[in-house]
Coordinates of C-alpha atoms in Angstrom, one line a residue:
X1 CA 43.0 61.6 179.1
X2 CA 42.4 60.1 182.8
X3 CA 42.1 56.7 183.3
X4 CA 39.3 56.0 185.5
X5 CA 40.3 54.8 189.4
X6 CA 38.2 51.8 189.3
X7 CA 41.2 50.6 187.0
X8 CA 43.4 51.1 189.9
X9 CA 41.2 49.5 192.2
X10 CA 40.9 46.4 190.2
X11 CA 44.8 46.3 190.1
X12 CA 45.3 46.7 193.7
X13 CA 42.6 44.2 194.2
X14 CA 44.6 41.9 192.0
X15 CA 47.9 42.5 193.6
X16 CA 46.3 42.0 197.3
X17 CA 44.7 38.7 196.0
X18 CA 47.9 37.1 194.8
X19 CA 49.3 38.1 198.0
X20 CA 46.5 36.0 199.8
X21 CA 47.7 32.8 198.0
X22 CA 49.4 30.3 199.9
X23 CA 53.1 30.6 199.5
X24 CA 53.8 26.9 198.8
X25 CA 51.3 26.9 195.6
X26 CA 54.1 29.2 194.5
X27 CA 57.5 28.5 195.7
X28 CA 57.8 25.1 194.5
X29 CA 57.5 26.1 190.4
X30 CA 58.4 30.5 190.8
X31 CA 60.1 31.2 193.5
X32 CA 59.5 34.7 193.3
X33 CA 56.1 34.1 194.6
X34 CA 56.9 32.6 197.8
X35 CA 54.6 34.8 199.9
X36 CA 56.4 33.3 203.1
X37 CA 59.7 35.6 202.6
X38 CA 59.1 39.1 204.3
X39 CA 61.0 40.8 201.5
X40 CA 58.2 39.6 198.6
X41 CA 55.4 41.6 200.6
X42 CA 58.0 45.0 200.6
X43 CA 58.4 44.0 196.9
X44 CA 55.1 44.1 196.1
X45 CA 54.4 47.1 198.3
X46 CA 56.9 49.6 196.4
X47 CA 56.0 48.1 192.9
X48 CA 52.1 49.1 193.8
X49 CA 53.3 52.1 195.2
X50 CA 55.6 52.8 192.1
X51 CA 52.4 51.8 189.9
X52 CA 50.2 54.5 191.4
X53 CA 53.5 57.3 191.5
X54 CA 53.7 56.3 187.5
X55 CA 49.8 56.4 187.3
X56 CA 49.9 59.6 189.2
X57 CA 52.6 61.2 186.5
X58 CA 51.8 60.1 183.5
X59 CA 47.9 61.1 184.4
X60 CA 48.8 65.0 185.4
X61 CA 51.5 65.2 182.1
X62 CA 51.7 62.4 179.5
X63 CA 47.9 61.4 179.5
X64 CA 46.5 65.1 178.8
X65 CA 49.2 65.8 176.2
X66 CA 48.4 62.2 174.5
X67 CA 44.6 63.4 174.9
X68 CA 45.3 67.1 173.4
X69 CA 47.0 65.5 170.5
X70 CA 44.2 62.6 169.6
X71 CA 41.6 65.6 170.1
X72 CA 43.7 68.5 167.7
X73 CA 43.9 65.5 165.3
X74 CA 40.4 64.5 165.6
X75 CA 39.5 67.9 165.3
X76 CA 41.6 68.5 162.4
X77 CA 40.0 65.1 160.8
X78 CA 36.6 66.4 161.6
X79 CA 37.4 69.6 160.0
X80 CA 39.0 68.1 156.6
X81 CA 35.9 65.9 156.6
X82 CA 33.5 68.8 156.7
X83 CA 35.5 70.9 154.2
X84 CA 35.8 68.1 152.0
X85 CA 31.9 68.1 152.3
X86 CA 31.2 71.7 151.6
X87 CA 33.4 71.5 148.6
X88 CA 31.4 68.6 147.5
X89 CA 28.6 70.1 148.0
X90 CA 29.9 73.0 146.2
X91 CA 30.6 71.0 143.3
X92 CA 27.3 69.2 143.1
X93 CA 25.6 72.8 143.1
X94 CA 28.6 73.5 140.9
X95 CA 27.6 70.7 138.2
X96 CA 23.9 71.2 138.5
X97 CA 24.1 75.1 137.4
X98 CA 26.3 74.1 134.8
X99 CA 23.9 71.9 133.5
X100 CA 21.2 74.4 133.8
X101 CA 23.5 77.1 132.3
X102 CA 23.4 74.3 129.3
X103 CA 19.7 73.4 128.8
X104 CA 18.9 77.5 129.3
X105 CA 21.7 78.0 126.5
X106 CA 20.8 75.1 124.4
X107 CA 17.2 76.5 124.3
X108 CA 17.8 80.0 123.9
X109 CA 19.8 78.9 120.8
X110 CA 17.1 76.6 119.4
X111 CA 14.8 79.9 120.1
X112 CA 17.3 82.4 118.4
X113 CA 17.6 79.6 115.4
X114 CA 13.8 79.4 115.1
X115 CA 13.3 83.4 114.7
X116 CA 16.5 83.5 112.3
X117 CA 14.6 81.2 110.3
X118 CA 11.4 82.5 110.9
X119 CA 12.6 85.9 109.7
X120 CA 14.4 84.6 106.7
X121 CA 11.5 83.1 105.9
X122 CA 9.4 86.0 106.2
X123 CA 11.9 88.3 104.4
X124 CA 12.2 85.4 101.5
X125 CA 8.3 85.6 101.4
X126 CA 8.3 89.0 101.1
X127 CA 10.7 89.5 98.5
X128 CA 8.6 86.7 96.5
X129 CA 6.2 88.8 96.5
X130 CA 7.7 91.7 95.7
X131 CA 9.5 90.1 92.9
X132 CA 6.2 88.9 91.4
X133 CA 4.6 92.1 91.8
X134 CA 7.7 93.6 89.9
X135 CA 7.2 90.4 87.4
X136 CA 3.2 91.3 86.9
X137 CA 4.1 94.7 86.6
X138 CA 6.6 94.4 83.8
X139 CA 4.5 92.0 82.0
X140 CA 1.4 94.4 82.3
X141 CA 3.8 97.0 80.7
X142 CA 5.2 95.0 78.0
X143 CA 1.9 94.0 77.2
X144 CA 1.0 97.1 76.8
X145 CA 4.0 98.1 75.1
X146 CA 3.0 94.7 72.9
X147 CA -0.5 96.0 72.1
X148 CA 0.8 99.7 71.2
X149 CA 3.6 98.1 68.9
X150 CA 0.5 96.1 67.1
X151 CA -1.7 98.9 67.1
X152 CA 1.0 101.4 65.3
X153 CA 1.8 98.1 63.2
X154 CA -1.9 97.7 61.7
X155 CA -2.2 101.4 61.8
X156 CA 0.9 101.4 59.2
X157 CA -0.1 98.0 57.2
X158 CA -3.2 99.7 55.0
X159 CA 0.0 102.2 54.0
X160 CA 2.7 99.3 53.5
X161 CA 0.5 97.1 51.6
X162 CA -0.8 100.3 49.4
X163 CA 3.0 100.9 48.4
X164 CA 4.0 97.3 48.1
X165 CA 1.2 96.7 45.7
X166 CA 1.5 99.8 43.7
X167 CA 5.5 98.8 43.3
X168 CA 4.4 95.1 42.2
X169 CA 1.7 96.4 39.9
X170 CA 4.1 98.9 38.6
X171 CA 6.5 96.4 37.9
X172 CA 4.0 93.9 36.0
X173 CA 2.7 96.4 34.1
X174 CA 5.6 98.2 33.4
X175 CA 6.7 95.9 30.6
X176 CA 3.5 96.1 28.9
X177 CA 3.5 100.0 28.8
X178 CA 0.3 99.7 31.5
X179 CA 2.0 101.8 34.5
X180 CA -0.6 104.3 34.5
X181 CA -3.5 102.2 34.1
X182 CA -4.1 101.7 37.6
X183 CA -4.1 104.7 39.8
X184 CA -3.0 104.9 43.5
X185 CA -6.7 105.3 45.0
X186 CA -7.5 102.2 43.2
X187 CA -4.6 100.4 44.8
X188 CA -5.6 101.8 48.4
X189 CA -9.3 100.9 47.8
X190 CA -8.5 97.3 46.9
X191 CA -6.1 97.2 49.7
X192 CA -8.5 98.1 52.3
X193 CA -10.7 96.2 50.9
X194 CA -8.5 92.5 50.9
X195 CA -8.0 93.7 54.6
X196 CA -11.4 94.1 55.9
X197 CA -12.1 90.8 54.1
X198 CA -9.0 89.3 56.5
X199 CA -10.3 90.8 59.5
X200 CA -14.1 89.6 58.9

C-alpha cells in the first residue's frame, strides 16, 4: 500500500512554509522556531530528509506487507461471506425440498388412504352381496325344504287321522261291545271327507 506523492508534496510544502515565517513571530513564545538560527534550517532539512528515507522504507517493506495482509484478510472475509451465502442458499433449497418432500408425501398418503378405503369398501360391498346371495339361497332351499316337509306332512295326515280315529272309535265303542260296527273304509271315507270340507 503506497501512499500517494502528493502527500509528500503537501508535507514539504508545509515544512517550507513554516520556514518562510518570520522568526520573531516564533522565538518570543517557542524558541525552537526561531528561523533566524542557522542550525533550525539544518534541523528541518535532515527531519524532511529523514521523513522521505522513513517514507521511502516503510513504502518498499512495511506498506506492501500491511497491504498483503488487509487484502489476504479481505479476501478471506469475502470468501467466508460467499460460503456462508452458498450454504444459505443451500439450506433455503434445503428447506424448500423438504417441504415439498412433505406436501408430495402427505398426498400420496391421503391417496394410498383413499384407495385402502376405497377397496375395503368395495370388498365389504362385495361380500354383502355375496352374503345375501348365500342368505336368498338358503332361504330358497329351506323353503323348499319347508314346502317338501308340508307336502309329506299332508300326504301322511289322511293316514294319521284314519288311525287316530279308528283308535278313538275303538275305544268308545269298545265298552259297548260296538268295535266292529264301524269298519276301517268307513273311518277313511269320513276322514277324507272332514278334510276336503277343511280345505274347501
Amino acid at each position: 500500500m503506497r501512499l500517494p506523492s502528493r502527500n509528500l508534496a503537501a508535507t514539504l510544502a508545509v515544512v517550507l512554509a513554516l520556514g518562510t515565517v518570520p522568526g520573531r513571530a516564533w522565538a518570543a513564545g517557542m524558541p525552537q522556531l526561531d528561523f533566524s538560527n542557522p542550525l533550525l534550517i539544518g534541523q528541518v532539512v535532515w527531519g524532511a530528509v529523514i521523513f522521505a528515507v522513513f517514507y521511502v522504507i516503510l513504502s518498499r517493506s512495511a506498506l506492501p506487507r500491511i497491504d498483503r495482509v488487509l487484502t489476504h484478510r479481505r479476501n478471506r472475509i469475502e470468501g467466508d461471506l460467499d460460503i456462508a451465502r452458498r450454504a444459505r442458499d443451500d439450506a433455503d433449497r434445503a428447506v424448500d425440498e423438504l417441504r415439498r418432500a412433505r406436501h408430495d408425501a402427505a398426498a400420496q398418503a391421503q391417496a394410498n388412504i383413499d384407495r385402502v378405503v376405497h377397496e375395503a369398501r368395495m370388498a365389504a360391498e362385495a361380500q354383502t352381496h355375496e352374503m345375501n346371495r348365500r342368505l336368498h339361497a338358503d332361504i330358497a332351499e329351506a323353503e323348499k325344504r319347508i314346502a317338501s316337509a308340508r307336502a309329506e306332512a299332508l300326504a301322511s295326515l289322511p293316514g294319521v287321522a284314519t288311525e287316530t280315529a279308528q283308535s278313538l272309535i275303538g275305544k268308545l265303542l269298545r265298552p259297548a261291545g260296538l268295535d266292529n260296527a264301524i269298519s276301517q273304509a268307513q273311518v277313511e271315507d269320513a276322514v277324507r271327507a272332514g278334510l276336503a270340507t277343511s280345505k274347501g
